[in-house]
Coordinates of C-alpha atoms in Angstrom, one line a residue:
M1 CA 81.5 62.5 149.6
T2 CA 82.9 63.1 152.7
T3 CA 85.4 65.5 154.4
A4 CA 87.5 64.9 157.1
T5 CA 87.9 67.6 159.7
A6 CA 90.7 68.9 162.5
G7 CA 87.8 67.6 165.3
G8 CA 87.6 64.1 163.2
A9 CA 83.9 64.8 162.4
D10 CA 82.7 64.3 159.1
V11 CA 81.4 67.3 157.0
V12 CA 79.2 66.8 153.8
P13 CA 80.0 69.2 151.3
P14 CA 76.8 71.5 150.1
A15 CA 74.7 69.4 147.3
D16 CA 75.2 70.8 143.7
K17 CA 72.5 72.7 143.3
R18 CA 73.1 72.7 139.0
P19 CA 70.1 71.4 136.8
P20 CA 71.2 68.4 135.0
G21 CA 73.5 68.6 132.1
Q22 CA 73.8 72.3 132.9
P23 CA 77.7 73.0 132.4
R24 CA 79.8 74.3 135.4
P25 CA 79.9 78.0 135.4
R26 CA 83.7 79.5 134.3
R27 CA 85.7 80.9 137.3
S28 CA 88.2 83.6 136.5
V29 CA 91.9 82.3 136.8
T30 CA 92.5 85.5 138.8
G31 CA 89.3 85.8 140.2
T32 CA 88.4 89.0 138.4
R33 CA 84.9 90.3 138.6
K34 CA 83.6 90.6 135.1
I35 CA 82.4 93.9 136.0
V36 CA 86.1 94.9 136.9
A37 CA 87.1 93.0 133.5
T38 CA 84.5 95.1 131.5
A39 CA 85.9 98.0 133.2
F40 CA 89.4 97.3 132.2
L41 CA 88.5 96.7 128.4
L42 CA 86.1 99.5 128.4
P43 CA 88.4 102.0 126.5
A44 CA 90.6 99.4 124.0
L45 CA 86.7 98.6 123.4
V46 CA 85.7 102.4 122.8
L47 CA 89.2 102.7 120.4
L48 CA 88.3 100.0 118.3
G49 CA 84.9 101.1 117.7
A50 CA 86.2 104.4 117.2
L51 CA 89.0 103.3 114.6
V52 CA 87.7 100.0 113.6
L53 CA 84.1 99.8 113.3
Y54 CA 83.1 103.4 113.0
P55 CA 84.7 103.6 109.4
I56 CA 83.8 100.2 108.2
G57 CA 80.5 101.1 108.8
Y58 CA 80.7 104.7 107.4
S59 CA 82.7 103.0 104.4
V60 CA 80.0 100.8 103.3
Y61 CA 77.1 103.4 103.9
R62 CA 79.4 106.5 101.7
S63 CA 79.6 103.2 99.4
F64 CA 76.1 103.6 98.1
F65 CA 76.2 107.7 97.5
D66 CA 77.8 109.0 94.4
Q67 CA 80.2 111.5 94.0
A68 CA 79.1 114.5 95.9
G69 CA 77.7 112.7 98.3
T70 CA 74.2 114.1 98.2
G71 CA 72.8 111.6 95.8
F72 CA 71.9 107.7 96.3
A73 CA 73.4 105.6 94.2
G74 CA 72.4 102.2 94.6
V75 CA 75.2 99.7 93.4
D76 CA 76.5 101.7 90.6
N77 CA 79.6 102.2 92.4
Y78 CA 80.1 98.3 93.0
K79 CA 79.4 97.9 89.1
A80 CA 82.1 100.6 88.3
L81 CA 84.2 97.8 89.7
F82 CA 83.7 95.5 87.7
T83 CA 83.1 97.6 84.5
D84 CA 85.9 100.2 84.6
D85 CA 89.0 99.1 82.6
T86 CA 91.6 100.4 85.7
I87 CA 90.0 99.0 88.4
R88 CA 89.7 95.5 86.3
T89 CA 93.2 95.9 86.0
A90 CA 93.9 96.3 90.0
V91 CA 91.3 93.1 90.9
K92 CA 93.4 91.4 88.2
N93 CA 96.6 92.3 90.0
N94 CA 95.7 91.9 93.7
A95 CA 94.7 87.9 92.0
I96 CA 98.4 87.7 90.5
W97 CA 99.9 89.3 93.7
V98 CA 97.6 86.9 96.2
V99 CA 98.5 83.9 94.3
F100 CA 102.8 84.8 93.8
A101 CA 103.8 86.9 96.2
P102 CA 102.9 84.7 99.3
T103 CA 103.9 81.1 97.7
I104 CA 107.3 82.1 96.4
S105 CA 108.1 84.1 99.5
T106 CA 106.8 81.0 101.9
A107 CA 109.2 78.1 99.7
L108 CA 111.9 80.6 99.6
G109 CA 111.4 80.8 103.5
L110 CA 111.4 76.9 103.3
I111 CA 113.9 76.1 101.0
F112 CA 116.1 78.4 103.6
A113 CA 115.2 77.5 106.8
V114 CA 116.1 73.7 105.8
L115 CA 119.1 74.3 103.8
T116 CA 120.7 76.8 106.8
E117 CA 120.3 73.6 109.1
R118 CA 122.9 71.8 107.4
I119 CA 125.9 74.8 107.1
R120 CA 128.1 75.8 110.0
W121 CA 127.1 79.9 108.9
G122 CA 123.2 79.3 109.0
T123 CA 122.7 82.1 111.3
A124 CA 125.0 84.4 109.5
F125 CA 122.5 83.5 106.3
K126 CA 119.0 83.7 108.4
L127 CA 121.0 87.4 109.5
I128 CA 121.5 88.6 106.0
V129 CA 118.0 87.1 104.5
F130 CA 116.0 88.7 107.1
M131 CA 117.5 92.1 107.2
P132 CA 115.9 93.9 104.7
M133 CA 112.3 93.2 106.6
A134 CA 114.4 95.9 109.0
I135 CA 113.9 98.0 105.8
S136 CA 110.6 100.4 105.1
M137 CA 108.7 99.6 102.5
L138 CA 109.1 103.4 101.0
A139 CA 112.8 102.7 101.4
A140 CA 112.8 99.4 99.8
G141 CA 111.1 101.1 96.9
I142 CA 113.2 104.0 96.1
I143 CA 116.0 101.3 96.2
F144 CA 114.1 98.8 93.6
R145 CA 113.5 101.8 91.6
L146 CA 117.0 101.9 90.7
V147 CA 117.8 98.7 90.6
Y148 CA 115.2 98.6 87.8
D149 CA 116.8 101.8 86.0
Q150 CA 116.7 101.0 82.3
A151 CA 120.0 102.9 82.1
P152 CA 122.8 100.0 82.8
E153 CA 125.4 102.5 84.2
R154 CA 122.2 103.0 86.9
G155 CA 120.2 100.1 87.4
V156 CA 122.1 97.0 88.6
A157 CA 119.7 94.5 86.7
N158 CA 120.1 96.1 83.6
A159 CA 123.7 96.3 84.2
V160 CA 124.1 92.5 85.1
W161 CA 121.9 91.7 82.2
V162 CA 123.6 94.0 79.5
G163 CA 126.9 92.5 80.7
V164 CA 126.1 88.7 80.1
H165 CA 124.2 89.7 76.9
D166 CA 127.1 91.2 75.5
T167 CA 129.0 88.0 76.6
F168 CA 127.7 86.3 73.9
A169 CA 126.5 88.9 71.5
E170 CA 128.7 91.6 70.0
S171 CA 126.9 95.1 70.6
A172 CA 127.1 97.3 68.0
G173 CA 129.3 100.4 68.6
Y174 CA 127.7 103.7 66.4
P175 CA 123.9 104.1 66.5
K176 CA 123.1 106.7 64.0
A177 CA 126.4 107.2 62.1
H178 CA 125.9 108.1 58.6
P179 CA 128.0 109.5 55.5
L180 CA 127.8 113.3 54.2
P181 CA 127.0 113.3 50.4
V182 CA 130.3 114.6 49.8
H183 CA 131.8 111.0 51.1
P184 CA 132.7 108.3 49.0
L185 CA 130.0 106.2 50.8
K186 CA 126.8 105.8 50.0
A187 CA 123.7 103.8 50.9
G188 CA 123.2 100.4 50.1
G189 CA 120.1 99.3 51.6
G190 CA 118.9 97.8 55.0
G191 CA 120.9 100.5 56.6
S192 CA 124.2 99.8 55.5
F193 CA 126.9 101.7 53.5
V194 CA 128.8 101.1 50.3
T195 CA 132.0 102.7 48.5
K196 CA 130.5 104.7 45.2
V197 CA 133.2 103.3 43.6
P198 CA 135.6 99.2 43.3
V199 CA 138.6 99.7 45.1
R200 CA 142.0 98.5 43.9
A201 CA 144.7 97.1 45.7
G202 CA 147.8 99.0 46.7
E203 CA 145.1 102.0 46.8
P204 CA 144.4 103.4 50.5
V205 CA 140.3 103.4 50.9
Q206 CA 138.9 106.2 53.2
L207 CA 135.7 105.5 54.6
P208 CA 134.9 108.8 56.6
L209 CA 131.3 108.8 58.8
V210 CA 129.9 111.4 60.8
G211 CA 126.8 111.4 63.3
V212 CA 128.5 109.5 66.0
A213 CA 128.2 110.8 69.8
P214 CA 130.9 111.3 71.3
A215 CA 129.5 109.4 74.8
K216 CA 129.6 106.6 71.7
M217 CA 133.0 106.9 70.8
P218 CA 135.2 104.2 72.7
T219 CA 137.3 105.0 75.3
D220 CA 140.5 103.9 74.0
A221 CA 140.0 105.1 70.1
K222 CA 143.1 106.4 69.0
P223 CA 143.9 109.4 66.5
A224 CA 142.6 108.2 62.9
K225 CA 145.7 107.7 60.7
A226 CA 146.3 107.6 57.1
A227 CA 146.2 103.6 55.9
T228 CA 149.5 102.7 53.7
A229 CA 149.6 101.1 50.8
Q230 CA 150.1 97.5 50.5
S231 CA 150.9 95.7 47.5
G232 CA 148.0 92.5 46.6
K233 CA 146.1 94.3 49.5
V234 CA 142.9 96.0 50.3
T235 CA 143.7 98.6 52.9
G236 CA 141.8 102.1 54.1
T237 CA 140.3 104.2 57.0
A238 CA 137.5 104.6 59.1
W239 CA 137.2 107.7 60.7
L240 CA 135.2 110.2 62.4
D241 CA 135.2 112.9 59.9
F242 CA 134.3 115.6 62.5
T243 CA 136.6 117.9 64.5
K244 CA 135.9 119.2 67.9
G245 CA 135.9 123.1 67.0
G246 CA 135.5 123.3 63.4
G247 CA 138.7 123.5 61.3
G248 CA 138.6 120.2 59.7
K249 CA 137.9 119.4 56.1
P250 CA 135.9 116.3 54.7
N251 CA 137.3 113.3 53.6
V252 CA 141.1 114.6 54.5
I253 CA 142.3 113.0 58.0
D254 CA 142.8 116.0 60.8
T255 CA 144.6 115.4 63.7
K256 CA 142.3 115.8 66.2
E257 CA 140.0 113.1 64.4
L258 CA 139.6 109.5 65.8
G259 CA 139.9 105.8 64.3
L260 CA 136.2 104.4 64.2
K261 CA 137.7 100.9 66.3
G262 CA 135.6 98.1 65.8
L263 CA 133.5 99.2 62.8
K264 CA 133.3 95.6 60.1
V265 CA 134.1 96.6 56.7
E266 CA 132.8 93.8 54.0
A267 CA 134.3 93.4 50.5
V268 CA 131.6 92.3 48.3
K269 CA 131.2 91.1 44.6
N270 CA 128.4 90.0 43.1
G271 CA 126.1 90.2 46.1
K272 CA 128.5 87.9 47.9
V273 CA 130.7 88.6 50.5
V274 CA 134.8 88.0 49.6
A275 CA 136.2 89.2 53.0
S276 CA 135.7 90.8 55.9
A277 CA 137.6 93.2 58.2
K278 CA 137.9 95.5 61.6
A279 CA 139.2 98.7 61.9
A280 CA 142.4 99.0 64.2
A281 CA 141.5 101.3 67.4
D282 CA 143.3 104.3 65.1
G283 CA 140.5 103.0 62.2
T284 CA 143.1 101.1 60.1
F285 CA 142.3 98.2 58.1
T286 CA 143.6 95.7 55.8
L287 CA 141.6 93.1 53.3
P288 CA 143.4 90.3 51.3
A289 CA 144.1 90.5 48.0
S290 CA 140.4 88.8 47.1
A291 CA 138.8 92.0 48.2
D292 CA 140.7 93.9 45.1
G293 CA 137.6 95.0 42.7
A294 CA 135.1 94.8 45.0
L295 CA 132.8 97.3 46.6
L296 CA 133.3 97.7 50.4
R297 CA 130.1 98.1 52.4
L298 CA 129.8 99.0 56.3
P299 CA 127.0 96.3 57.3
A300 CA 123.9 97.6 59.3
S301 CA 125.0 95.5 62.2
N302 CA 127.7 98.3 62.8
F303 CA 124.8 101.3 62.9
K304 CA 122.0 99.5 65.4
E305 CA 121.0 100.8 68.6
P306 CA 123.3 98.6 71.1
Y307 CA 121.4 96.8 73.4
N308 CA 120.1 98.6 76.4
G309 CA 118.8 96.1 78.5
V310 CA 115.4 94.5 79.7
D311 CA 112.4 97.8 80.5
W312 CA 111.8 95.6 83.8
L313 CA 109.1 98.7 84.4
G314 CA 107.6 98.4 81.4
P315 CA 103.5 97.3 80.9
T316 CA 104.9 93.4 81.0
L317 CA 106.8 93.0 83.8
V318 CA 106.5 95.6 86.0
T319 CA 104.1 94.0 88.0
P320 CA 106.5 91.0 88.4
G321 CA 109.1 93.4 88.8
I322 CA 107.4 95.1 92.0
I323 CA 106.1 91.3 93.4
G324 CA 110.1 90.8 92.9
S325 CA 111.3 93.2 95.5
Y326 CA 108.4 92.3 97.8
V327 CA 109.7 88.5 97.8
W328 CA 113.0 90.0 98.9
M329 CA 111.4 91.4 101.8
W330 CA 109.4 88.9 103.1
A331 CA 111.4 85.6 102.0
G332 CA 113.2 86.4 105.5
F333 CA 109.9 86.5 107.7
A334 CA 108.9 83.8 105.9
M335 CA 112.3 81.6 107.1
V336 CA 112.5 83.0 110.6
L337 CA 108.9 81.4 111.0
I338 CA 109.5 78.3 109.7
A339 CA 112.9 78.0 111.3
A340 CA 111.1 78.1 114.5
G341 CA 108.8 75.2 113.7
L342 CA 111.4 73.3 112.0
A343 CA 113.4 73.7 115.2
G344 CA 110.6 72.0 117.2
L345 CA 110.2 68.8 114.6
P346 CA 110.9 65.1 116.7
R347 CA 114.4 64.6 115.8
E348 CA 113.6 60.9 115.9
L349 CA 111.2 60.6 113.2
L350 CA 113.7 62.2 110.9
E351 CA 116.4 59.3 111.6
A352 CA 114.1 56.5 111.5
A353 CA 113.5 57.9 108.6
R354 CA 116.6 58.1 106.9
V355 CA 117.3 54.5 108.4
D356 CA 114.4 53.0 106.4
G357 CA 116.3 54.2 103.7
A358 CA 114.5 57.5 102.8
N359 CA 116.6 59.6 101.3
E360 CA 117.0 63.4 101.7
W361 CA 114.3 64.4 99.3
Q362 CA 111.6 61.9 100.3
V363 CA 112.6 62.6 104.1
F364 CA 111.6 66.5 103.5
R365 CA 108.3 65.9 101.2
R366 CA 107.4 62.7 102.9
I367 CA 107.9 63.9 106.8
T368 CA 109.5 67.7 107.1
V369 CA 106.4 69.2 105.0
P370 CA 103.7 67.6 106.3
M371 CA 104.7 67.9 110.0
L372 CA 105.2 71.8 109.3
A373 CA 101.9 72.4 107.6
P374 CA 100.2 74.6 110.4
V375 CA 103.8 76.7 110.4
L376 CA 103.5 77.4 106.9
A377 CA 99.3 77.8 106.7
V378 CA 100.1 80.6 109.1
V379 CA 103.1 81.7 107.1
L380 CA 101.0 81.8 104.0
V381 CA 98.0 83.2 105.7
T382 CA 99.4 86.0 106.8
L383 CA 101.2 87.3 104.1
M384 CA 98.0 86.8 101.5
I385 CA 96.7 89.1 104.1
N386 CA 99.2 91.6 104.0
V387 CA 99.2 91.5 100.0
L388 CA 95.6 92.0 99.7
K389 CA 96.9 95.6 101.3
I390 CA 100.3 96.2 99.3
F391 CA 100.4 100.1 98.2
D392 CA 103.7 101.3 98.9
L393 CA 106.2 99.3 96.9
V394 CA 103.9 99.4 93.9
F395 CA 103.2 103.6 94.3
I396 CA 107.0 104.0 94.2
I397 CA 108.6 101.2 92.1
A398 CA 106.0 102.4 89.5
P399 CA 107.0 104.7 86.8
G400 CA 103.9 106.7 85.8
S401 CA 103.7 105.7 82.7
S402 CA 103.5 102.0 83.9
Q403 CA 101.6 102.6 86.7
D404 CA 98.3 101.9 85.2
D405 CA 99.7 97.9 84.0
A406 CA 101.0 98.0 87.8
N407 CA 97.7 99.1 89.3
V408 CA 96.4 97.2 92.6
L409 CA 93.4 97.5 94.6
A410 CA 94.9 99.9 98.0
L411 CA 97.2 101.8 94.8
Q412 CA 93.6 102.4 92.9
L413 CA 91.6 103.5 96.6
Y414 CA 94.2 106.2 97.1
R415 CA 94.1 107.5 93.6
S416 CA 90.2 107.3 93.6
S417 CA 89.6 108.9 97.3
F418 CA 92.0 111.7 97.1
G419 CA 93.1 114.4 94.4
T420 CA 91.1 117.0 92.1
D421 CA 88.7 114.4 90.7
A422 CA 88.2 112.5 93.8
D423 CA 85.0 110.2 93.7
L424 CA 84.5 108.7 97.3
G425 CA 81.9 106.6 96.8
I426 CA 84.0 104.4 94.4
G427 CA 86.9 104.8 96.9
S428 CA 84.2 103.5 99.7
A429 CA 83.3 100.8 97.5
I430 CA 86.6 99.5 96.7
A431 CA 87.8 99.8 100.2
V432 CA 84.4 97.6 100.9
L433 CA 85.6 95.3 98.7
L434 CA 89.0 94.6 100.0
L435 CA 87.3 93.8 103.2
L436 CA 85.5 91.6 101.5
L437 CA 88.6 90.0 100.1
V438 CA 90.1 90.0 103.6
I439 CA 87.4 88.4 105.7
P440 CA 87.6 85.0 103.8
V441 CA 91.1 84.7 104.9
M442 CA 91.0 85.7 108.1
I443 CA 88.1 82.8 108.9
F444 CA 90.0 80.3 107.5
N445 CA 92.9 81.5 110.2
I446 CA 90.8 81.6 112.8
R447 CA 89.7 78.1 111.9
R448 CA 93.1 76.5 112.1
M449 CA 93.8 78.4 114.8
R450 CA 90.6 76.5 116.8
R451 CA 91.4 73.3 115.5
E452 CA 94.7 74.0 116.5
R453 CA 93.8 75.0 120.2
R454 CA 91.4 71.9 120.9
R455 CA 94.5 68.8 119.5

């Protein structure tokens, strides 16, 4: 091979002196010498060694020593990871987190990304879903600690749950209410109360009770009123026989005493309910002539504790509840990445499938999802690495009574390494276990990236 020069003479380039089969040496794109590149990378390498490699090495070394750090413990600390009940619970919960949290977040992100392409206000929806990412884990934990509060007047989750429940199921109104010994009522078994003697038509009946907390009284309850006698009917009054500040008399309706609105009254003959009624706001009630000669019973349903919702932060639901808060934060992250991948799909393939008769579900399942597989893998792996380190949400949301049930490895690492009873040997072993759990996910991610680069 020759090249022409300005003078017309042919110049032969120097022969390639590389041995056969040896690859041509790579040249820097910018022409930077190796020594210069190394000099610029050296500060970063020093920081990497000081802040990453040294702590890893020291943690591995420290994990083989006892609590004091003076005696060699061998693999005893690692044995404790699988024999201690608290740490085993943390390992189990970490497995639950790794399986469910990334999967649910990625699935929701995929659904949101696909659906928002079809609505006019999709950008606004994406902004709303992504906004929780701007909140710190600490703030999100505080928010959901309030959301999951057991008291319906504070916890949003229980307020909704109790509201739905009370729509379809009647709640009791007067827990712990009971009669005094001087009242014309006695225990009827099973938490109910019955009159001591049968009632008669045309003779008003008095059903006084005590023990109702002021907060449990209906806000629209009215001052109790003596029932009017009616021929052929049984009438009466059910009221709270208690006067604030004192001065009231038992079995007497005083002006400051309130009616027990909604209290259920049943007329029972020979063990069967022949009539029933509910007290009005002033406590009065009326029963038909069939109640004549019956015993009046206040069923136990009047005195059960009202439905107080679900114990979201109890031992059973605390981990799913915290995972729900994580999904609330990270579904927007998954949605944004998947939406970016969705925007790069060749639309002609989707349109061709529709022209060939495929419905939207078939297009989504057979074309959209397979073509988004690399993006879905990136999101899934990123979230898996993220949940292996989850700490903030569990530490803040789980109350002290349920923290052992919601325990995860990162939280147990903190609890084992700090405090008055700290055991740095156990803490270091947990740190090494976390590292070993992250390494396979990282290797998978690196291999996936290399395959993508070769395409």
